[in-house]
Structures are given as C-alpha cells and as structure tokens.
C-alpha cells in the first residue's frame, strides 16, 4: 500500500545514512494520515526530535487531520514544539 511504501523509503534513507528532512517526513506522515493509520502517524511525529526535525505548517495541518481520532495526542505534540 501507499503508506507502507512511503515508510519503507523513509526507513531506507536512514539505513544508508541519509537523514530525512521535513520535505521527506511530511509525505510519509501524509500517507499514514490518508490511510487512517492514526497511531502510526502520531508515533512517527514523536520521533521528530530524534531525527532533528521541527514540525512546519504542513506537518501541523497533517496532525490536525489525524486529530479526529486522537486529538489529545496531536494537541500535546503540537504544544510541545
């Protein structure tokens, strides 16, 4: 599926030593949100600090879309940034 391919590419980047930037992160997050993989999307966002990434406006919009089911988690993540 689309989200699995996106996550595989995201992981492969890291495996070969290419740290993803926000331009690579957001499409992965978007694929998870589109597929209604809410918990996986939030788990990916929690990894942002370990990847040295800061959420931008596109990231926050995606979190808001995911927040329908997990609004508390999304809110906590956005407020922590």
mmCIF file of N, CA, C and O in Angstrom:
data_model
loop_
_atom_site.group_PDB
_atom_site.id
_atom_site.type_symbol
_atom_site.label_atom_id
_atom_site.label_comp_id
_atom_site.label_asym_id
_atom_site.label_seq_id
_atom_site.Cartn_x
_atom_site.Cartn_y
_atom_site.Cartn_z
ATOM 1 N N UNK A 1 0.827 -1.184 0.000
ATOM 2 C CA UNK A 1 0.000 0.000 0.000
ATOM 3 C C UNK A 1 0.875 1.254 0.000
ATOM 4 O O UNK A 1 2.072 1.184 0.257
ATOM 5 N N UNK A 2 0.238 2.382 -0.225
ATOM 6 C CA UNK A 2 0.950 3.657 -0.341
ATOM 7 C C UNK A 2 1.713 4.010 0.935
ATOM 8 O O UNK A 2 2.877 4.390 0.891
ATOM 9 N N UNK A 3 1.078 3.875 2.080
ATOM 10 C CA UNK A 3 1.741 4.255 3.327
ATOM 11 C C UNK A 3 2.908 3.334 3.636
ATOM 12 O O UNK A 3 3.935 3.770 4.143
ATOM 13 N N UNK A 4 2.789 2.050 3.295
ATOM 14 C CA UNK A 4 3.883 1.113 3.538
ATOM 15 C C UNK A 4 5.084 1.430 2.654
ATOM 16 O O UNK A 4 6.225 1.370 3.110
ATOM 17 N N UNK A 5 4.827 1.801 1.406
ATOM 18 C CA UNK A 5 5.916 2.183 0.507
ATOM 19 C C UNK A 5 6.605 3.448 0.998
ATOM 20 O O UNK A 5 7.837 3.541 0.983
ATOM 21 N N UNK A 6 5.816 4.421 1.441
ATOM 22 C CA UNK A 6 6.380 5.669 1.952
ATOM 23 C C UNK A 6 7.257 5.407 3.169
ATOM 24 O O UNK A 6 8.371 5.935 3.272
ATOM 25 N N UNK A 7 6.786 4.586 4.076
ATOM 26 C CA UNK A 7 7.559 4.290 5.278
ATOM 27 C C UNK A 7 8.805 3.477 4.965
ATOM 28 O O UNK A 7 9.854 3.669 5.583
ATOM 29 N N UNK A 8 8.708 2.586 3.993
ATOM 30 C CA UNK A 8 9.873 1.805 3.587
ATOM 31 C C UNK A 8 10.963 2.717 3.026
ATOM 32 O O UNK A 8 12.139 2.596 3.397
ATOM 33 N N UNK A 9 10.581 3.636 2.156
ATOM 34 C CA UNK A 9 11.556 4.579 1.606
ATOM 35 C C UNK A 9 12.145 5.462 2.697
ATOM 36 O O UNK A 9 13.352 5.737 2.707
ATOM 37 N N UNK A 10 11.330 5.897 3.622
ATOM 38 C CA UNK A 10 11.779 6.726 4.733
ATOM 39 C C UNK A 10 12.819 5.976 5.560
ATOM 40 O O UNK A 10 13.863 6.524 5.931
ATOM 41 N N UNK A 11 12.551 4.710 5.839
ATOM 42 C CA UNK A 11 13.487 3.894 6.614
ATOM 43 C C UNK A 11 14.758 3.611 5.820
ATOM 44 O O UNK A 11 15.863 3.636 6.375
ATOM 45 N N UNK A 12 14.628 3.348 4.520
ATOM 46 C CA UNK A 12 15.799 3.085 3.689
ATOM 47 C C UNK A 12 16.738 4.287 3.663
ATOM 48 O O UNK A 12 17.955 4.118 3.647
ATOM 49 N N UNK A 13 16.180 5.482 3.651
ATOM 50 C CA UNK A 13 17.010 6.686 3.698
ATOM 51 C C UNK A 13 17.901 6.655 4.941
ATOM 52 O O UNK A 13 19.105 6.908 4.856
ATOM 53 N N UNK A 14 17.302 6.334 6.066
ATOM 54 C CA UNK A 14 18.052 6.303 7.316
ATOM 55 C C UNK A 14 19.069 5.170 7.330
ATOM 56 O O UNK A 14 20.178 5.336 7.836
ATOM 57 N N UNK A 15 18.692 4.038 6.746
ATOM 58 C CA UNK A 15 19.585 2.876 6.732
ATOM 59 C C UNK A 15 20.870 3.142 5.962
ATOM 60 O O UNK A 15 21.908 2.560 6.279
ATOM 61 N N UNK A 16 20.803 4.003 4.958
ATOM 62 C CA UNK A 16 22.000 4.311 4.169
ATOM 63 C C UNK A 16 22.667 5.607 4.629
ATOM 64 O O UNK A 16 23.553 6.122 3.960
ATOM 65 N N UNK A 17 22.231 6.122 5.787
ATOM 66 C CA UNK A 17 22.873 7.289 6.364
ATOM 67 C C UNK A 17 22.392 8.629 5.853
ATOM 68 O O UNK A 17 23.022 9.649 6.098
ATOM 69 N N UNK A 18 21.272 8.653 5.139
ATOM 70 C CA UNK A 18 20.689 9.908 4.678
ATOM 71 C C UNK A 18 19.572 10.279 5.637
ATOM 72 O O UNK A 18 18.515 9.672 5.637
ATOM 73 N N UNK A 19 19.822 11.297 6.475
ATOM 74 C CA UNK A 19 18.803 11.693 7.421
ATOM 75 C C UNK A 19 17.729 12.490 6.716
ATOM 76 O O UNK A 19 18.033 13.454 6.016
ATOM 77 N N UNK A 20 16.501 12.077 6.870
ATOM 78 C CA UNK A 20 15.402 12.754 6.180
ATOM 79 C C UNK A 20 15.192 14.166 6.693
ATOM 80 O O UNK A 20 15.381 14.446 7.874
ATOM 81 N N UNK A 21 14.821 15.042 5.779
ATOM 82 C CA UNK A 21 14.444 16.397 6.172
ATOM 83 C C UNK A 21 12.915 16.461 6.226
ATOM 84 O O UNK A 21 12.234 15.470 5.989
ATOM 85 N N UNK A 22 12.415 17.637 6.533
ATOM 86 C CA UNK A 22 10.963 17.783 6.679
ATOM 87 C C UNK A 22 10.246 17.524 5.349
ATOM 88 O O UNK A 22 9.112 17.047 5.341
ATOM 89 N N UNK A 23 10.929 17.764 4.233
ATOM 90 C CA UNK A 23 10.335 17.511 2.916
ATOM 91 C C UNK A 23 10.154 16.013 2.664
ATOM 92 O O UNK A 23 9.283 15.617 1.890
ATOM 93 N N UNK A 24 10.944 15.179 3.291
ATOM 94 C CA UNK A 24 10.766 13.729 3.188
ATOM 95 C C UNK A 24 9.818 13.212 4.271
ATOM 96 O O UNK A 24 9.092 12.243 4.051
ATOM 97 N N UNK A 25 9.822 13.873 5.408
ATOM 98 C CA UNK A 25 8.997 13.451 6.540
ATOM 99 C C UNK A 25 7.506 13.649 6.276
ATOM 100 O O UNK A 25 6.703 12.751 6.507
ATOM 101 N N UNK A 26 7.141 14.834 5.797
ATOM 102 C CA UNK A 26 5.720 15.163 5.639
ATOM 103 C C UNK A 26 4.970 14.226 4.690
ATOM 104 O O UNK A 26 3.840 13.846 4.992
ATOM 105 N N UNK A 27 5.542 13.828 3.550
ATOM 106 C CA UNK A 27 4.800 12.868 2.708
ATOM 107 C C UNK A 27 4.557 11.525 3.398
ATOM 108 O O UNK A 27 3.506 10.912 3.204
ATOM 109 N N UNK A 28 5.513 11.091 4.227
ATOM 110 C CA UNK A 28 5.295 9.847 4.980
ATOM 111 C C UNK A 28 4.159 10.023 5.972
ATOM 112 O O UNK A 28 3.282 9.164 6.076
ATOM 113 N N UNK A 29 4.181 11.133 6.680
ATOM 114 C CA UNK A 29 3.110 11.427 7.617
ATOM 115 C C UNK A 29 1.774 11.528 6.882
ATOM 116 O O UNK A 29 0.766 10.971 7.324
ATOM 117 N N UNK A 30 1.776 12.198 5.739
ATOM 118 C CA UNK A 30 0.558 12.335 4.941
ATOM 119 C C UNK A 30 0.009 10.997 4.481
ATOM 120 O O UNK A 30 -1.205 10.783 4.487
ATOM 121 N N UNK A 31 0.896 10.085 4.087
ATOM 122 C CA UNK A 31 0.452 8.759 3.653
ATOM 123 C C UNK A 31 -0.206 8.004 4.803
ATOM 124 O O UNK A 31 -1.224 7.334 4.606
ATOM 125 N N UNK A 32 0.355 8.140 5.997
ATOM 126 C CA UNK A 32 -0.249 7.488 7.165
ATOM 127 C C UNK A 32 -1.610 8.092 7.486
ATOM 128 O O UNK A 32 -2.567 7.370 7.780
ATOM 129 N N UNK A 33 -1.699 9.413 7.435
ATOM 130 C CA UNK A 33 -2.968 10.088 7.736
ATOM 131 C C UNK A 33 -4.021 9.696 6.697
ATOM 132 O O UNK A 33 -5.164 9.376 7.051
ATOM 133 N N UNK A 34 -3.654 9.718 5.421
ATOM 134 C CA UNK A 34 -4.597 9.350 4.358
ATOM 135 C C UNK A 34 -5.120 7.930 4.525
ATOM 136 O O UNK A 34 -6.263 7.649 4.206
ATOM 137 N N UNK A 35 -4.254 7.054 5.036
ATOM 138 C CA UNK A 35 -4.634 5.649 5.221
ATOM 139 C C UNK A 35 -5.301 5.396 6.563
ATOM 140 O O UNK A 35 -5.558 4.248 6.920
ATOM 141 N N UNK A 36 -5.532 6.492 7.305
ATOM 142 C CA UNK A 36 -6.165 6.398 8.629
ATOM 143 C C UNK A 36 -5.355 5.563 9.603
ATOM 144 O O UNK A 36 -5.890 4.893 10.491
ATOM 145 N N UNK A 37 -4.051 5.625 9.463
ATOM 146 C CA UNK A 37 -3.119 4.961 10.375
ATOM 147 C C UNK A 37 -2.734 5.965 11.447
ATOM 148 O O UNK A 37 -1.620 6.457 11.519
ATOM 149 N N UNK A 38 -3.727 6.326 12.294
ATOM 150 C CA UNK A 38 -3.565 7.412 13.257
ATOM 151 C C UNK A 38 -2.446 7.162 14.245
ATOM 152 O O UNK A 38 -1.615 8.034 14.477
ATOM 153 N N UNK A 39 -2.443 5.981 14.840
ATOM 154 C CA UNK A 39 -1.422 5.698 15.850
ATOM 155 C C UNK A 39 -0.030 5.691 15.247
ATOM 156 O O UNK A 39 0.916 6.197 15.858
ATOM 157 N N UNK A 40 0.114 5.148 14.051
ATOM 158 C CA UNK A 40 1.405 5.138 13.383
ATOM 159 C C UNK A 40 1.854 6.560 13.042
ATOM 160 O O UNK A 40 3.033 6.893 13.150
ATOM 161 N N UNK A 41 0.890 7.390 12.627
ATOM 162 C CA UNK A 41 1.209 8.787 12.309
ATOM 163 C C UNK A 41 1.718 9.519 13.542
ATOM 164 O O UNK A 41 2.742 10.218 13.489
ATOM 165 N N UNK A 42 1.032 9.351 14.656
ATOM 166 C CA UNK A 42 1.468 10.011 15.879
ATOM 167 C C UNK A 42 2.797 9.451 16.371
ATOM 168 O O UNK A 42 3.644 10.194 16.865
ATOM 169 N N UNK A 43 3.011 8.155 16.208
ATOM 170 C CA UNK A 43 4.296 7.557 16.594
ATOM 171 C C UNK A 43 5.429 8.128 15.750
ATOM 172 O O UNK A 43 6.533 8.369 16.257
ATOM 173 N N UNK A 44 5.161 8.374 14.477
ATOM 174 C CA UNK A 44 6.180 8.970 13.617
ATOM 175 C C UNK A 44 6.499 10.389 14.067
ATOM 176 O O UNK A 44 7.666 10.779 14.148
ATOM 177 N N UNK A 45 5.486 11.143 14.419
ATOM 178 C CA UNK A 45 5.698 12.520 14.871
ATOM 179 C C UNK A 45 6.504 12.545 16.166
ATOM 180 O O UNK A 45 7.367 13.412 16.346
ATOM 181 N N UNK A 46 6.266 11.601 17.036
ATOM 182 C CA UNK A 46 7.021 11.532 18.289
ATOM 183 C C UNK A 46 8.514 11.339 18.014
ATOM 184 O O UNK A 46 9.352 11.777 18.794
ATOM 185 N N UNK A 47 8.844 10.736 16.884
ATOM 186 C CA UNK A 47 10.250 10.511 16.517
ATOM 187 C C UNK A 47 10.943 11.761 15.979
ATOM 188 O O UNK A 47 12.157 11.755 15.799
ATOM 189 N N UNK A 48 10.194 12.816 15.733
ATOM 190 C CA UNK A 48 10.789 14.014 15.125
ATOM 191 C C UNK A 48 12.023 14.531 15.862
ATOM 192 O O UNK A 48 13.032 14.813 15.216
ATOM 193 N N UNK A 49 12.000 14.652 17.191
ATOM 194 C CA UNK A 49 13.206 15.158 17.865
ATOM 195 C C UNK A 49 14.447 14.287 17.635
ATOM 196 O O UNK A 49 15.544 14.809 17.449
ATOM 197 N N UNK A 50 14.266 12.975 17.609
ATOM 198 C CA UNK A 50 15.416 12.089 17.390
ATOM 199 C C UNK A 50 15.962 12.210 15.970
ATOM 200 O O UNK A 50 17.105 11.853 15.711
ATOM 201 N N UNK A 51 15.136 12.733 15.058
ATOM 202 C CA UNK A 51 15.563 12.958 13.677
ATOM 203 C C UNK A 51 16.001 14.410 13.459
ATOM 204 O O UNK A 51 16.292 14.801 12.337
ATOM 205 N N UNK A 52 16.012 15.177 14.547
ATOM 206 C CA UNK A 52 16.382 16.605 14.495
ATOM 207 C C UNK A 52 15.459 17.383 13.557
ATOM 208 O O UNK A 52 15.903 18.248 12.814
ATOM 209 N N UNK A 53 14.170 17.055 13.591
ATOM 210 C CA UNK A 53 13.188 17.720 12.742
ATOM 211 C C UNK A 53 12.242 18.558 13.587
ATOM 212 O O UNK A 53 11.852 18.161 14.685
ATOM 213 N N UNK A 54 11.857 19.699 13.051
ATOM 214 C CA UNK A 54 10.860 20.567 13.660
ATOM 215 C C UNK A 54 9.624 20.570 12.766
ATOM 216 O O UNK A 54 9.749 20.676 11.546
ATOM 217 N N UNK A 55 8.441 20.464 13.345
ATOM 218 C CA UNK A 55 7.232 20.491 12.513
ATOM 219 C C UNK A 55 7.057 21.865 11.869
ATOM 220 O O UNK A 55 7.343 22.884 12.484
ATOM 221 N N UNK A 56 6.650 21.851 10.612
ATOM 222 C CA UNK A 56 6.321 23.109 9.937
ATOM 223 C C UNK A 56 4.797 23.192 9.819
ATOM 224 O O UNK A 56 4.071 22.368 10.370
ATOM 225 N N UNK A 57 4.318 24.186 9.099
ATOM 226 C CA UNK A 57 2.868 24.361 8.999
ATOM 227 C C UNK A 57 2.204 23.166 8.317
ATOM 228 O O UNK A 57 1.094 22.773 8.700
ATOM 229 N N UNK A 58 2.868 22.557 7.344
ATOM 230 C CA UNK A 58 2.288 21.379 6.683
ATOM 231 C C UNK A 58 2.187 20.206 7.658
ATOM 232 O O UNK A 58 1.187 19.482 7.662
ATOM 233 N N UNK A 59 3.208 20.030 8.494
ATOM 234 C CA UNK A 59 3.182 18.967 9.497
ATOM 235 C C UNK A 59 2.017 19.180 10.451
ATOM 236 O O UNK A 59 1.277 18.245 10.774
ATOM 237 N N UNK A 60 1.830 20.414 10.885
ATOM 238 C CA UNK A 60 0.753 20.718 11.827
ATOM 239 C C UNK A 60 -0.616 20.517 11.197
ATOM 240 O O UNK A 60 -1.543 20.029 11.858
ATOM 241 N N UNK A 61 -0.755 20.843 9.917
ATOM 242 C CA UNK A 61 -2.035 20.587 9.228
ATOM 243 C C UNK A 61 -2.331 19.095 9.177
ATOM 244 O O UNK A 61 -3.465 18.659 9.387
ATOM 245 N N UNK A 62 -1.299 18.294 8.891
ATOM 246 C CA UNK A 62 -1.488 16.842 8.861
ATOM 247 C C UNK A 62 -1.870 16.321 10.241
ATOM 248 O O UNK A 62 -2.729 15.444 10.362
ATOM 249 N N UNK A 63 -1.252 16.866 11.276
ATOM 250 C CA UNK A 63 -1.608 16.452 12.636
ATOM 251 C C UNK A 63 -3.053 16.797 12.959
ATOM 252 O O UNK A 63 -3.750 16.023 13.617
ATOM 253 N N UNK A 64 -3.490 17.939 12.493
ATOM 254 C CA UNK A 64 -4.879 18.316 12.732
ATOM 255 C C UNK A 64 -5.834 17.363 12.025
ATOM 256 O O UNK A 64 -6.899 17.036 12.555
ATOM 257 N N UNK A 65 -5.459 16.907 10.837
ATOM 258 C CA UNK A 65 -6.294 15.929 10.135
ATOM 259 C C UNK A 65 -6.344 14.613 10.903
ATOM 260 O O UNK A 65 -7.375 13.942 10.955
ATOM 261 N N UNK A 66 -5.212 14.233 11.500
ATOM 262 C CA UNK A 66 -5.151 12.988 12.264
ATOM 263 C C UNK A 66 -5.855 13.128 13.598
ATOM 264 O O UNK A 66 -6.204 12.131 14.221
ATOM 265 N N UNK A 67 -6.075 14.354 14.017
ATOM 266 C CA UNK A 67 -6.581 14.581 15.363
ATOM 267 C C UNK A 67 -8.042 14.198 15.548
ATOM 268 O O UNK A 67 -8.529 14.206 16.667
ATOM 269 N N UNK A 68 -8.735 13.848 14.497
ATOM 270 C CA UNK A 68 -10.126 13.439 14.637
ATOM 271 C C UNK A 68 -10.291 12.292 15.605
ATOM 272 O O UNK A 68 -11.225 12.255 16.395
ATOM 273 N N UNK A 69 -9.372 11.358 15.581
ATOM 274 C CA UNK A 69 -9.448 10.193 16.468
ATOM 275 C C UNK A 69 -8.560 10.323 17.691
ATOM 276 O O UNK A 69 -8.836 9.708 18.714
ATOM 277 N N UNK A 70 -7.493 11.067 17.581
ATOM 278 C CA UNK A 70 -6.513 11.151 18.660
ATOM 279 C C UNK A 70 -6.157 12.605 18.914
ATOM 280 O O UNK A 70 -5.001 12.982 18.951
ATOM 281 N N UNK A 71 -7.152 13.445 19.128
ATOM 282 C CA UNK A 71 -6.919 14.877 19.243
ATOM 283 C C UNK A 71 -6.046 15.226 20.430
ATOM 284 O O UNK A 71 -5.229 16.130 20.340
ATOM 285 N N UNK A 72 -6.141 14.509 21.529
ATOM 286 C CA UNK A 72 -5.319 14.840 22.693
ATOM 287 C C UNK A 72 -3.848 14.622 22.390
ATOM 288 O O UNK A 72 -3.017 15.455 22.713
ATOM 289 N N UNK A 73 -3.513 13.512 21.773
ATOM 290 C CA UNK A 73 -2.123 13.235 21.427
ATOM 291 C C UNK A 73 -1.579 14.258 20.448
ATOM 292 O O UNK A 73 -0.452 14.732 20.584
ATOM 293 N N UNK A 74 -2.375 14.613 19.455
ATOM 294 C CA UNK A 74 -1.954 15.617 18.476
ATOM 295 C C UNK A 74 -1.727 16.970 19.144
ATOM 296 O O UNK A 74 -0.738 17.645 18.883
ATOM 297 N N UNK A 75 -2.628 17.347 20.026
ATOM 298 C CA UNK A 75 -2.503 18.619 20.712
ATOM 299 C C UNK A 75 -1.260 18.644 21.585
ATOM 300 O O UNK A 75 -0.503 19.618 21.569
ATOM 301 N N UNK A 76 -1.007 17.588 22.316
ATOM 302 C CA UNK A 76 0.173 17.537 23.164
ATOM 303 C C UNK A 76 1.440 17.645 22.339
ATOM 304 O O UNK A 76 2.386 18.331 22.727
ATOM 305 N N UNK A 77 1.489 16.981 21.211
ATOM 306 C CA UNK A 77 2.672 17.034 20.354
ATOM 307 C C UNK A 77 2.879 18.436 19.809
ATOM 308 O O UNK A 77 3.984 18.977 19.821
ATOM 309 N N UNK A 78 1.808 19.070 19.337
ATOM 310 C CA UNK A 78 1.942 20.412 18.786
ATOM 311 C C UNK A 78 2.344 21.413 19.846
ATOM 312 O O UNK A 78 3.143 22.300 19.595
ATOM 313 N N UNK A 79 1.822 21.295 21.050
ATOM 314 C CA UNK A 79 2.161 22.229 22.113
ATOM 315 C C UNK A 79 3.586 22.042 22.607
ATOM 316 O O UNK A 79 4.206 22.979 23.079
ATOM 317 N N UNK A 80 4.115 20.841 22.463
ATOM 318 C CA UNK A 80 5.480 20.572 22.903
ATOM 319 C C UNK A 80 6.512 21.157 21.962
ATOM 320 O O UNK A 80 7.666 21.304 22.310
ATOM 321 N N UNK A 81 6.126 21.557 20.794
ATOM 322 C CA UNK A 81 7.078 22.076 19.789
ATOM 323 C C UNK A 81 7.295 23.543 19.960
ATOM 324 O O UNK A 81 6.625 24.388 20.129
#
